[in-house]
Short mmCIF file of C-alpha atoms and ligand atoms in Angstrom, two decimals:
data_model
loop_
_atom_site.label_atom_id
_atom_site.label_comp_id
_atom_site.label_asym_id
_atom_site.label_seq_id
_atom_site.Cartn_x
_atom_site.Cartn_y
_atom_site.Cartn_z
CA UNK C 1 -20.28 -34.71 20.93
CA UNK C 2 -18.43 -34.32 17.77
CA UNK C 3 -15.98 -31.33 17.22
CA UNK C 4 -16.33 -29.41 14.40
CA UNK C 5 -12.10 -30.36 13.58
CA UNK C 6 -13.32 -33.86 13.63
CA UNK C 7 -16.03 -33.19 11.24
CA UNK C 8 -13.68 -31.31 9.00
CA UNK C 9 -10.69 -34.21 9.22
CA UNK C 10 -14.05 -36.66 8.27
CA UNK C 11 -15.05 -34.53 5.24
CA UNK C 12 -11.85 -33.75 4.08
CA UNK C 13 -11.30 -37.39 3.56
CA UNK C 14 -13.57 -36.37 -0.18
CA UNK C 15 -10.95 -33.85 -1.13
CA UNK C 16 -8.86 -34.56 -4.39
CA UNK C 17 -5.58 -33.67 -5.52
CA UNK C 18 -5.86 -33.01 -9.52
CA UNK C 19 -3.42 -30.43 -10.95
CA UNK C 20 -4.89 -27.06 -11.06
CA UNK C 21 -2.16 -24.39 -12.14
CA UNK C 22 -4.02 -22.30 -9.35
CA UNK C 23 -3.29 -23.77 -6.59
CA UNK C 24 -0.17 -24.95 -4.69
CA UNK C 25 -2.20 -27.61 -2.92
CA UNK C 26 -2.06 -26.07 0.50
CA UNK C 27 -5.67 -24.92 0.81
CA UNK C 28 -7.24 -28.27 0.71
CA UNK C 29 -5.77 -29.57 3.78
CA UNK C 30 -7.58 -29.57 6.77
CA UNK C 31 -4.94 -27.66 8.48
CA UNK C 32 -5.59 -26.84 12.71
CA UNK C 33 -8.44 -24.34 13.13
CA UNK C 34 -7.94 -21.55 15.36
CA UNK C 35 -11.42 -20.44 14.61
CA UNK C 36 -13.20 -24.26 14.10
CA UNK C 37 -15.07 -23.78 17.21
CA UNK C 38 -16.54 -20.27 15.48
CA UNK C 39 -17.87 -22.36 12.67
CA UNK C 40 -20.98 -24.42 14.09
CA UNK C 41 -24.13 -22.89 12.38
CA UNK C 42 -27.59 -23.77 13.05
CA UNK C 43 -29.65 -25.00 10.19
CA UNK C 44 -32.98 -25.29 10.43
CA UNK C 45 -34.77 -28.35 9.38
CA UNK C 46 -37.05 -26.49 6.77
CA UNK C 47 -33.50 -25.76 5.00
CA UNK C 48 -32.30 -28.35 2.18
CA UNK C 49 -29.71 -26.54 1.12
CA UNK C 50 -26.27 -29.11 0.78
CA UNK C 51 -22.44 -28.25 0.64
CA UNK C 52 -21.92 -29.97 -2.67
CA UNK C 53 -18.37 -30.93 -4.37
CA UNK C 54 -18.47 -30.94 -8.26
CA UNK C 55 -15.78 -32.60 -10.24
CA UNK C 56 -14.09 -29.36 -12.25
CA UNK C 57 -11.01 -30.15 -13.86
CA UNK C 58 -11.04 -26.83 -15.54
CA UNK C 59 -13.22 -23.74 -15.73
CA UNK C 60 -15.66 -25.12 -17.83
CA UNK C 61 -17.30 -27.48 -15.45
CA UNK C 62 -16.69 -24.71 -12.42
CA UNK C 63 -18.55 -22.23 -14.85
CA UNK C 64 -21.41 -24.87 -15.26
CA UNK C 65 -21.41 -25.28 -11.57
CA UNK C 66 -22.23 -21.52 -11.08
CA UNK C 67 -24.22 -21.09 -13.90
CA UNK C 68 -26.54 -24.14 -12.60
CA UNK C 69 -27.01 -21.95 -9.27
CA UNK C 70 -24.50 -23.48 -7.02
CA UNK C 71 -22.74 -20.62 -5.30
CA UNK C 72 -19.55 -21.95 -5.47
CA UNK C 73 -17.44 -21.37 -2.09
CA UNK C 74 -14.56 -22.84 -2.42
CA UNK C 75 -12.01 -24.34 -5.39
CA UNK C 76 -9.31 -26.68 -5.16
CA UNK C 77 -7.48 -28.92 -7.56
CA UNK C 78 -10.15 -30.43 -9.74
CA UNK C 79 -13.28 -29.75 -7.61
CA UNK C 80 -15.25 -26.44 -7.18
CA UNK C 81 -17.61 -26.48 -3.54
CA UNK C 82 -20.35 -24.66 -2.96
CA UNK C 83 -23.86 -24.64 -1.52
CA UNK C 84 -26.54 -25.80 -3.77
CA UNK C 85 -30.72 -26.20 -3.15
CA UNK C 86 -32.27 -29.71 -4.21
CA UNK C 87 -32.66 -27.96 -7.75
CA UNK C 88 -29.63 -26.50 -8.25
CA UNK C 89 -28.04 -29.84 -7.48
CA UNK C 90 -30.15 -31.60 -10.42
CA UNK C 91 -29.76 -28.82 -12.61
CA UNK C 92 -25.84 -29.21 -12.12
CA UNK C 93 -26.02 -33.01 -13.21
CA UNK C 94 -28.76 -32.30 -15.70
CA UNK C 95 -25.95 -30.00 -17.62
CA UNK C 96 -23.80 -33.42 -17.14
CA UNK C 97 -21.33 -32.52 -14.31
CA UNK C 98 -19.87 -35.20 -11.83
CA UNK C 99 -20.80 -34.93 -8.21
CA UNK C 100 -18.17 -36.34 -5.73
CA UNK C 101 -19.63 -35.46 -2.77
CA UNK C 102 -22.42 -33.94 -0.78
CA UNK C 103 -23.62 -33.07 2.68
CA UNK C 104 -26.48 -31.85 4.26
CA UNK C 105 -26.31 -28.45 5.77
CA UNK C 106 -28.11 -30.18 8.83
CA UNK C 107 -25.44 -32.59 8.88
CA UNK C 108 -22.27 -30.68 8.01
CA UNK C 109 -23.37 -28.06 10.82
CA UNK C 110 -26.50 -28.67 12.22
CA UNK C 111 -25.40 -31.33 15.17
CA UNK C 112 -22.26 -29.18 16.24
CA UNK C 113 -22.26 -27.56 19.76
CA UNK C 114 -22.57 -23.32 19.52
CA UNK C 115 -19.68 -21.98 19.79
CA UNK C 116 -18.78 -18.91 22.64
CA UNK C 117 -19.79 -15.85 21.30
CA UNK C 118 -17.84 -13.87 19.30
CA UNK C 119 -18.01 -11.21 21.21
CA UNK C 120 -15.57 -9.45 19.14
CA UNK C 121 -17.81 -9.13 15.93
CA UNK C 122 -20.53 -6.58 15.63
CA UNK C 123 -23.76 -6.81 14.91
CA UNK C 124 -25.77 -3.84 13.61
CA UNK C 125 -26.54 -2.35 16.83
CA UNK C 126 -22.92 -2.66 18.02
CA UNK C 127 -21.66 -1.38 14.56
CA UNK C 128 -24.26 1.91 14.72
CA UNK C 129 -23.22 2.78 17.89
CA UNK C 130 -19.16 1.87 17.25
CA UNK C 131 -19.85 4.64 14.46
CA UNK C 132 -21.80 6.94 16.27
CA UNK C 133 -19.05 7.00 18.75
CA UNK C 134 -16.28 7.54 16.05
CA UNK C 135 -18.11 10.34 15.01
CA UNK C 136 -18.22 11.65 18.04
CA UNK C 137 -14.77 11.67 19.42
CA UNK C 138 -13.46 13.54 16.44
CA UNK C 139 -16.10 15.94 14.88
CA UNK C 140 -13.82 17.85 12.88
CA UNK C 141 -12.89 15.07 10.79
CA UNK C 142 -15.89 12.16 11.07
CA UNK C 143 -19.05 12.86 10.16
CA UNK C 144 -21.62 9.79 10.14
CA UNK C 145 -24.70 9.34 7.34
CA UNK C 146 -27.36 6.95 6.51
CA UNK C 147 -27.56 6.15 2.96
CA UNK C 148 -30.88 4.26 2.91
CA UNK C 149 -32.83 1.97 4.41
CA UNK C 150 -32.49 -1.73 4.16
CA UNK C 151 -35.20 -4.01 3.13
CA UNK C 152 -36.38 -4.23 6.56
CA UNK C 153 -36.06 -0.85 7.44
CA UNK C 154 -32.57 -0.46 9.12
CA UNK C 155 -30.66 2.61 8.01
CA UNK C 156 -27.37 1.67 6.08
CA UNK C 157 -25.01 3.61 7.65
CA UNK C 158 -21.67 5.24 6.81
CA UNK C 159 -18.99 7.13 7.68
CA UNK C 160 -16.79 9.58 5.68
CA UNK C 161 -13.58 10.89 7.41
CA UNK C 162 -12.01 14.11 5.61
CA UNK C 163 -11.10 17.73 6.88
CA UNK C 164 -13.36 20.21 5.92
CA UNK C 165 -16.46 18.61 4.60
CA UNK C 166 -19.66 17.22 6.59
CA UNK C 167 -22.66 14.31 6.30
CA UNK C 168 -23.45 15.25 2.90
CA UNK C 169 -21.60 18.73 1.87
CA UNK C 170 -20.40 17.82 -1.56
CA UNK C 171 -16.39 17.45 -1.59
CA UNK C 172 -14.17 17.85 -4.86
CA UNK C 173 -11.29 16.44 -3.06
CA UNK C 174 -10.83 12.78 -4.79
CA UNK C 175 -12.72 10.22 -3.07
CA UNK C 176 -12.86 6.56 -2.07
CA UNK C 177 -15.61 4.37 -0.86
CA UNK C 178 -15.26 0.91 1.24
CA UNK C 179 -17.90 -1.47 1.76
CA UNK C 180 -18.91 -4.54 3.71
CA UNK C 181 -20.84 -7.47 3.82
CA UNK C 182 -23.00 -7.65 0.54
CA UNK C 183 -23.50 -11.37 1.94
CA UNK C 184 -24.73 -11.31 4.92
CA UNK C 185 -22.50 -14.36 6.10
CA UNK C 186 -18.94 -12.89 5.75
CA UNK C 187 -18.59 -11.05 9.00
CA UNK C 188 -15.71 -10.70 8.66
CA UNK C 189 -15.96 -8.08 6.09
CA UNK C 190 -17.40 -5.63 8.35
CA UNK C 191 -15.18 -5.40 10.63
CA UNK C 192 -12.04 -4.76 8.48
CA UNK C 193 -13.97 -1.59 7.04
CA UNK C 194 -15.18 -0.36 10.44
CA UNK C 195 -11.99 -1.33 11.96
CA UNK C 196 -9.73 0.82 9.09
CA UNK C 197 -12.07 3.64 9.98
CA UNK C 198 -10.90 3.56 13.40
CA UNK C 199 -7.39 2.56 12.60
CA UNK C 200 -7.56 6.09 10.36
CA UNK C 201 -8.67 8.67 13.42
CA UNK C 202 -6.40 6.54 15.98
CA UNK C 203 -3.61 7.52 13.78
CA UNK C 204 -4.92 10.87 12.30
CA UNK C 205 -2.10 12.66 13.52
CA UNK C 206 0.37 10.84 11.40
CA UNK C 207 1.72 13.25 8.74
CA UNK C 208 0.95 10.55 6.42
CA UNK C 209 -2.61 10.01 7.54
CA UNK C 210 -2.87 13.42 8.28
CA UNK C 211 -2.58 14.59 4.34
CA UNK C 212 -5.09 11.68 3.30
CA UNK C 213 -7.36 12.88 5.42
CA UNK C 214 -6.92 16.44 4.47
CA UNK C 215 -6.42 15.46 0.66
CA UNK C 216 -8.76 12.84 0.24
CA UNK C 217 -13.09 12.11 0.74
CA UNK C 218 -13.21 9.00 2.13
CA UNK C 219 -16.51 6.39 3.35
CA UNK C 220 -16.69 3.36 4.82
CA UNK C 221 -20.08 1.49 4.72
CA UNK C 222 -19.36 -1.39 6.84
CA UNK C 223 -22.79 -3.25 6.74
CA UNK C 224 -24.52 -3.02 2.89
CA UNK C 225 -26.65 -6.23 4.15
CA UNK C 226 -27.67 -5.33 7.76
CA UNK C 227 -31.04 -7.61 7.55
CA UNK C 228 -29.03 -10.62 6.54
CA UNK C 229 -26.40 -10.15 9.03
CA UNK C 230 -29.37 -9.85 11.88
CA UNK C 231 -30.41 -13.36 10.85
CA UNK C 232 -27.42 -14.79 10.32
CA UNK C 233 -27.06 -14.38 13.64
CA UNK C 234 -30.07 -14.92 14.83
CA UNK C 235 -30.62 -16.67 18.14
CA UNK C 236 -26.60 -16.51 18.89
CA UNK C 237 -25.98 -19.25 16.21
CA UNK C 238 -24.94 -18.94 13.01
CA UNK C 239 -27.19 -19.80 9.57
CA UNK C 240 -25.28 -20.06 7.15
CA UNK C 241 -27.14 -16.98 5.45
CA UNK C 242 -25.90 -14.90 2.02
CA UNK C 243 -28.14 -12.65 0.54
CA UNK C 244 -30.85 -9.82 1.93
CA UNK C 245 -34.11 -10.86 3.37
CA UNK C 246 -36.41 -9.65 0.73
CA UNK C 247 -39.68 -11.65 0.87
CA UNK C 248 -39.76 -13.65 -2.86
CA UNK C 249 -43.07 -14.35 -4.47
CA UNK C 250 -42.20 -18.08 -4.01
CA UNK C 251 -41.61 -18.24 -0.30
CA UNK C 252 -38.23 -18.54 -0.51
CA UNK C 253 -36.07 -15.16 0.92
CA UNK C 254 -33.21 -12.99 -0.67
CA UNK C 255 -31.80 -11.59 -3.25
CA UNK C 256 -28.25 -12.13 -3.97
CA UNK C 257 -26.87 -8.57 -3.45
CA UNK C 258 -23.91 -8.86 -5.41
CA UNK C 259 -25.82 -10.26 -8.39
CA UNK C 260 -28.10 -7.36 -8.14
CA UNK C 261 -26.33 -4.01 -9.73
CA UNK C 262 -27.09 -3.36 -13.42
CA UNK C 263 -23.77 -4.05 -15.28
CA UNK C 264 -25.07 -7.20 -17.30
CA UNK C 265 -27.67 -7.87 -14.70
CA UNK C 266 -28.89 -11.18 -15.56
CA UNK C 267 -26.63 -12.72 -17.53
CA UNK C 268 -24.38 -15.62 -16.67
CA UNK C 269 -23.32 -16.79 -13.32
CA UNK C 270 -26.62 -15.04 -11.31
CA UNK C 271 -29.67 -17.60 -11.05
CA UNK C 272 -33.07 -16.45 -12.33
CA UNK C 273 -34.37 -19.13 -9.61
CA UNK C 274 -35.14 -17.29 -6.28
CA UNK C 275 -34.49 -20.51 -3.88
CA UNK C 276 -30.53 -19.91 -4.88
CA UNK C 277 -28.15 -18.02 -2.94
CA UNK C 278 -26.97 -16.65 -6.09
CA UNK C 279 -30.36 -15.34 -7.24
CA UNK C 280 -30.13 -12.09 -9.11
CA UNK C 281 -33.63 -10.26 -8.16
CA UNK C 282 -36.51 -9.01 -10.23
CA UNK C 283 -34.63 -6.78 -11.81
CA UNK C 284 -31.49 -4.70 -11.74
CA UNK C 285 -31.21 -3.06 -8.64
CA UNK C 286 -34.59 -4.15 -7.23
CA UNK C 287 -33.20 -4.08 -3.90
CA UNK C 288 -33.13 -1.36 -1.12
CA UNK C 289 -29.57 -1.79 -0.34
CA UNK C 290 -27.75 -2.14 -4.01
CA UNK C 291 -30.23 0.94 -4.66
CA UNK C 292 -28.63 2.72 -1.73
CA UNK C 293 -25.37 2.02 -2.96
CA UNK C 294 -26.19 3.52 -6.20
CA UNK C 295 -27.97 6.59 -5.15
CA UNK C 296 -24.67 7.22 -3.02
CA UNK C 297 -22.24 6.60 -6.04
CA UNK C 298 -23.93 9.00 -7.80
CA UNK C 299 -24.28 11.88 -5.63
CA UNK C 300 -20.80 11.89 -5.15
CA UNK C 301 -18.90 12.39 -8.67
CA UNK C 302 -15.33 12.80 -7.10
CA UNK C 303 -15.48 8.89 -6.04
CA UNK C 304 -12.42 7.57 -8.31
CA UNK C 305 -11.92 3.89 -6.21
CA UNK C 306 -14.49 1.80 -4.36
CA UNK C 307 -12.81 -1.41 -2.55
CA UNK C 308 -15.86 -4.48 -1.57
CA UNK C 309 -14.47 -6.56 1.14
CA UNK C 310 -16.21 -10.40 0.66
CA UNK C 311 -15.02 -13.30 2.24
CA UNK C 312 -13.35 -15.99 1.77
CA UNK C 313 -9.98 -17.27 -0.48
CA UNK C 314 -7.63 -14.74 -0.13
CA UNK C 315 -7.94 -13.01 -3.75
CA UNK C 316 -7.97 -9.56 -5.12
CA UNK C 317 -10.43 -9.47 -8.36
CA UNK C 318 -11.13 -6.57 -10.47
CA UNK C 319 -13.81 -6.09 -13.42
CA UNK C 320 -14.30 -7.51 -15.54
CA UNK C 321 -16.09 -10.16 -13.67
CA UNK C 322 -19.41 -10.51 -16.24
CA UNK C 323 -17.01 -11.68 -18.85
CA UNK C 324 -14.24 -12.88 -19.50
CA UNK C 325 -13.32 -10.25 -21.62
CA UNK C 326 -10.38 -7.70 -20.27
CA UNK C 327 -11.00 -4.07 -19.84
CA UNK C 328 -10.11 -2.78 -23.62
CA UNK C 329 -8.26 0.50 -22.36
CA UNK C 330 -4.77 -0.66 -22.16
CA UNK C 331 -4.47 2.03 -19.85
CA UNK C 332 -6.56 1.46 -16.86
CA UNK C 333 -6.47 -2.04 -17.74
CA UNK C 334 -2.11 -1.70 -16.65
CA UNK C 335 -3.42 0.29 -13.67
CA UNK C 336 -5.64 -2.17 -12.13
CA UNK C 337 -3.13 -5.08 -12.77
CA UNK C 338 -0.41 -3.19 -10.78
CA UNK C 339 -2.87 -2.08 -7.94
CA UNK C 340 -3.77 -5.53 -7.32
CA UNK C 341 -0.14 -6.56 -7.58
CA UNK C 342 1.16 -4.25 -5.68
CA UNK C 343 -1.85 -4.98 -2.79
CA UNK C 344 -1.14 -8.62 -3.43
CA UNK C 345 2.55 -7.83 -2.25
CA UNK C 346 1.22 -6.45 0.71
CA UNK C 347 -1.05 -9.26 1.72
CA UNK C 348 -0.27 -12.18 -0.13
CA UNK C 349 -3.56 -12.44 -1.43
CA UNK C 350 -3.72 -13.90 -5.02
CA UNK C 351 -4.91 -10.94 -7.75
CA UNK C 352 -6.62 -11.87 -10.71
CA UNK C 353 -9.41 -10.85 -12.96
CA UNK C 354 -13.00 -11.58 -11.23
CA UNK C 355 -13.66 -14.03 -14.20
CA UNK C 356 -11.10 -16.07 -13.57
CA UNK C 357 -12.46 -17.38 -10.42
CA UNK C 358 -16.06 -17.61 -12.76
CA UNK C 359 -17.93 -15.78 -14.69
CA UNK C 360 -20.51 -13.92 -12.27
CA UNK C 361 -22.58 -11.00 -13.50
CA UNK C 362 -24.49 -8.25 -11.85
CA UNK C 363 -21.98 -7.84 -9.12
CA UNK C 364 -20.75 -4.26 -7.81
CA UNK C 365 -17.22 -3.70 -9.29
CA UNK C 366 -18.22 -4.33 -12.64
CA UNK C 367 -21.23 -1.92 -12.19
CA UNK C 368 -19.08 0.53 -10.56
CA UNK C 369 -16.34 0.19 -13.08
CA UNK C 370 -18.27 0.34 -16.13
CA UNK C 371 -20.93 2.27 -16.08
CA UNK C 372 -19.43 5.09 -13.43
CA UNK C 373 -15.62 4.67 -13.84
CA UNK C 374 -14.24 3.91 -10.82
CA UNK C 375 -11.67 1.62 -9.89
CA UNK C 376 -13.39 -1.07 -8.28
CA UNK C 377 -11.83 -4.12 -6.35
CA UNK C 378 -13.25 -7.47 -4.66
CA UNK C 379 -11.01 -8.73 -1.56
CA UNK C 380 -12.09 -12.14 -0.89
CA UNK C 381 -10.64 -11.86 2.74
CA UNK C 382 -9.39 -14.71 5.32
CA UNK C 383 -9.41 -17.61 6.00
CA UNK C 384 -8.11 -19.31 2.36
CA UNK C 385 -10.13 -22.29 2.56
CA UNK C 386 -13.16 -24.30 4.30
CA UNK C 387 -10.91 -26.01 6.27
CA UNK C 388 -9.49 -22.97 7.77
CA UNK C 389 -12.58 -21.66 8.93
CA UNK C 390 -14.60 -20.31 6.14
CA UNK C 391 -17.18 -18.28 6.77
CA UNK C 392 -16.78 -18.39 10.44
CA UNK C 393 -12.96 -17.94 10.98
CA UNK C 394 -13.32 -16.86 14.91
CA UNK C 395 -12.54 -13.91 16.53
CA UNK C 396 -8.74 -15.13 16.49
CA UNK C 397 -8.33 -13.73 13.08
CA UNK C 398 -9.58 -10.47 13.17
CA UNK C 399 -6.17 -8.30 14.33
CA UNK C 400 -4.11 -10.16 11.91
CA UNK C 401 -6.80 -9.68 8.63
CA UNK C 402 -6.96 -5.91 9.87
CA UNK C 403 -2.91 -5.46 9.92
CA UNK C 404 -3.07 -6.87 6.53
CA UNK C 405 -5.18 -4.86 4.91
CA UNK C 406 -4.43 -1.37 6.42
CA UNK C 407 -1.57 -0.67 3.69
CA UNK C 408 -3.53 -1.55 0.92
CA UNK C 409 -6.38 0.60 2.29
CA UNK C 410 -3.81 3.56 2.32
CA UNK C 411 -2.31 2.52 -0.85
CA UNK C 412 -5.96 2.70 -2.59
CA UNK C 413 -6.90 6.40 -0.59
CA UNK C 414 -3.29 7.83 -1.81
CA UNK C 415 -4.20 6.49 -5.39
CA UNK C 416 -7.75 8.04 -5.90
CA UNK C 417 -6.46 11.07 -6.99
CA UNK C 418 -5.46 9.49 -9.97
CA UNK C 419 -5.43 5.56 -10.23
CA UNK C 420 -3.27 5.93 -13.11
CA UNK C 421 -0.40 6.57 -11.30
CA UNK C 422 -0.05 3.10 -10.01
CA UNK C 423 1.28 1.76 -13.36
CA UNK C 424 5.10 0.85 -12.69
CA UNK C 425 5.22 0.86 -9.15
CA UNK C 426 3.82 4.49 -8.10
CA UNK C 427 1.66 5.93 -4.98
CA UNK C 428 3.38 6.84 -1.80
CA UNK C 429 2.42 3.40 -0.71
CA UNK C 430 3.45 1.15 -2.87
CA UNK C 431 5.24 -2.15 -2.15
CA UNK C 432 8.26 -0.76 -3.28
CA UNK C 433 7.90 2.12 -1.70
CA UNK C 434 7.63 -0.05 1.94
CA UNK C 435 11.48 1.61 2.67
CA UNK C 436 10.10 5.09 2.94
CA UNK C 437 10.25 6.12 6.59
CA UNK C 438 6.27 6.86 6.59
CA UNK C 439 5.56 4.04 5.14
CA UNK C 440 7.43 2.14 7.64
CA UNK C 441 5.85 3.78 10.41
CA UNK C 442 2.42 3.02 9.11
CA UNK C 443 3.00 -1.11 8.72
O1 0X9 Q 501 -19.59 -14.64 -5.92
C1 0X9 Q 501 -19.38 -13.55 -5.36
O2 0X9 Q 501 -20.25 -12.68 -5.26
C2 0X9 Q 501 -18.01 -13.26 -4.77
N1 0X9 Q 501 -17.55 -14.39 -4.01
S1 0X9 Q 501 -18.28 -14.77 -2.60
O3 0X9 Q 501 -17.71 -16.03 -2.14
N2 0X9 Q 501 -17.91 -13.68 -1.51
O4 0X9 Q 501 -19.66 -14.82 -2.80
C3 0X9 Q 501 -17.02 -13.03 -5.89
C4 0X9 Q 501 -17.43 -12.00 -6.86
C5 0X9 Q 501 -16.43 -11.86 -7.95
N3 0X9 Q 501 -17.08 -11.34 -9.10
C6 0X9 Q 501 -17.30 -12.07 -10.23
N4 0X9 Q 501 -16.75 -13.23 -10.44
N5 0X9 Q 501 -18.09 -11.49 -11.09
ZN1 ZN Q 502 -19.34 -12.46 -0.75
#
């Protein structure tokens, strides 16, 4: 019985070591897993899919890689991996690119063991009634709402903690919205929202946590993808599984959520082809869940920020991510360069603009960002590589991701009253800021 270590030590064997000013050459090393045993997925045989690496010396060739409809994963020095279907694969040679290496899903994951459960993640029925509970053991400041229904009919479900205001009383106070798994297989994403909403009433009686709460409107929506995170785990095995479950007029399923919001919906980077897992949808917002997201953005004007946890690589992004254009307004342009500096600080992700990883449109921040004003972020959360777990990191990870991410979570909720302030080093919780006694406390 192979391991799934041993399978990673065999594949990493393909990796290269080309200079790429972007990376220090740690990620691509198939460093100990703590969660490797987490990582065996079960592919089923009807599933062609591969985990394809394309020689990309530069982002040119990782640009063509995306914009063939490989959804790239993963980039080290001089190769960007992803998954790709049997026609995104010829596509990405038909437009000329070099393939080094590819596996079959089936083989890559299908002949590994299943791992013990991770008992520690939730699925939706664990989530709904992790919220419901929240809710319930502190009415006066957590109030719990759907905000739709899925494409399968599962309510999306969120909750807002602030003093004063209910479900869906309207609130003036500035607000802030976090949200979770657009792809269905980045678990970990849910649990850092769901797990800073508990973090938040644990410690509610924190003068620091105390005035956000009484100063600030702020959601979490843990699960945007609650279908796709069903299947994904479908069966107590992983699938490997990214976008909704939408039925597609040519058998194939899913719409690539975060390719889905109308801020230069189908453009570059977002496959017309619905057998990708970057596929874009019929149209802007065709889906139940992005349309839920909308619909709650704009019912509630005093939203200012809006964080989207994803996972993997360890980066902050901000818009714009449809172009590789930067935000004209020199002004909130400074402000989201020293929010993600200051949040990099805190968790030594690596910020840059979305674009820079590649060109991707249709995706939430840019949506949120341009056509409603907020400041919108991506956090591509843990583990920083493949080799360290990808997707399926373990429940090993999960305390350590959450501790890292509570200060910039305050850091953002302090900030919504006005983002601007960020711009040389302010909000109570800024990096430099860290010597403040309540900012101590709260580390
Ligand atoms: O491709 C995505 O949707 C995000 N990465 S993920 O591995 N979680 O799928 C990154 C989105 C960043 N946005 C753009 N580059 N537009
Ligand atoms: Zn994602």
């Amino acid at each position: 019985m192979k391991t799934l270590a041993a399978a990673l030590v065999l594949f990493a064997g393909s990796a290269l070591a080309l200079p790429d000013p972007r990376f220090d050459g740690k990620a691509e090393k198939p460093a100990p897993v703590a969660g490797a045993k987490a990582s065996a997925a079960a592919i089923s045989e009807a599933d062609s899919r591969v985990w394809v690496e394309i020689e990309a010396p530069g982002r040119t060739e990782r640009q063509a890689a995306v914009d063939a409809g490989i959804s790239v994963e993963e980039i080290k020095p001089g190769v960007a991996a992803g998954f790709a279907t049997p026609k995104a694969l010829a596509r990405a040679k038909a437009a000329g690119l070099k393939v080094r290496a590819t596996v079959s899903l089936r083989q890559r994951f299908g002949a590994l063991d299943f791992p013990e459960k991770d008992a520690l993640y939730h699925n939706y029925k664990e989530l709904e009634a992790d919220m419901r509970s929240l809710a319930a053991r502190a009415p006066d400041l957590v109030s719990m709402i759907s905000i739709g229904k899925s494409t399968l009919g599962r309510d999306l479900w969120a909750v807002r903690l602030t003093r004063g205001a209910k479900g869906t009383q309207p609130s003036k106070k500035p607000g802030i919205v976090f949200l979770g798994t657009h792809h269905a297989r980045e678990h970990l994403s849910t649990e850092v929202p769901l797990l800073l909403a508990k973090h938040l009433v644990d410690n509610s009686a924190d003068p620091e946590i105390a005035r956000l709460l009484e100063t600030r409107d702020v959601y979490f929506i843990p699960m945007v993808n609650p279908d796709g995170v069903e299947y994904d785990i479908e069966g107590g095995k992983y699938h490997m599984h990214r976008k909704n479950m939408a039925k597609n007029g040519d058998g194939s399923t899913g719409v690539d959520l975060n390719r889905n919001y109308a801020w230069g919906w189908g453009g570059g980077g977002a496959s017309p082809d619905p057998g990708d897992d970057t596929y874009r949808g019929p149209s802007a917002f065709s889906e139940p869940e992005s349309k839920a997201v909308k619909a709650f953005v704009e019912a509630r004007p005093n939203l200012k920020v809006l964080l989207s946890y994803h996972t993997f690589s360890e980066l902050i992004l901000y818009p714009w991510g449809g172009s590789n254009d930067q935000i004209p307004d020199a002004k909130p342009r400074a402000a989201f360069q020293a929010m993600a500096g200051e949040m990099a600080k805190m968790t030594g992700y690596t910020p840059e603009q979305s674009s820079d990883l590649y060109i991707a449109t249709g995706d939430t921040c840019d949506w949120a960002w341009g056509a409603k004003g907020i400041y919108a972020f991506t956090f591509e959360l843990t583990p920083k590589s493949m080799w360290d777990g990808g997707f399926y990191p373990g429940a090993g990870v999960v305390a350590r991701v959450l501790q890292a991410n509570i200060r910039p979570a305050l850091y953002l909720i302090d900030l919504a009253d006005d983002p601007l302030r960020s711009v040389n080093g302010g909000g109570a919780f800024a990096a430099s800021a860290a010597a403040k006694s309540s900012g101590e406390a709260l580390k």
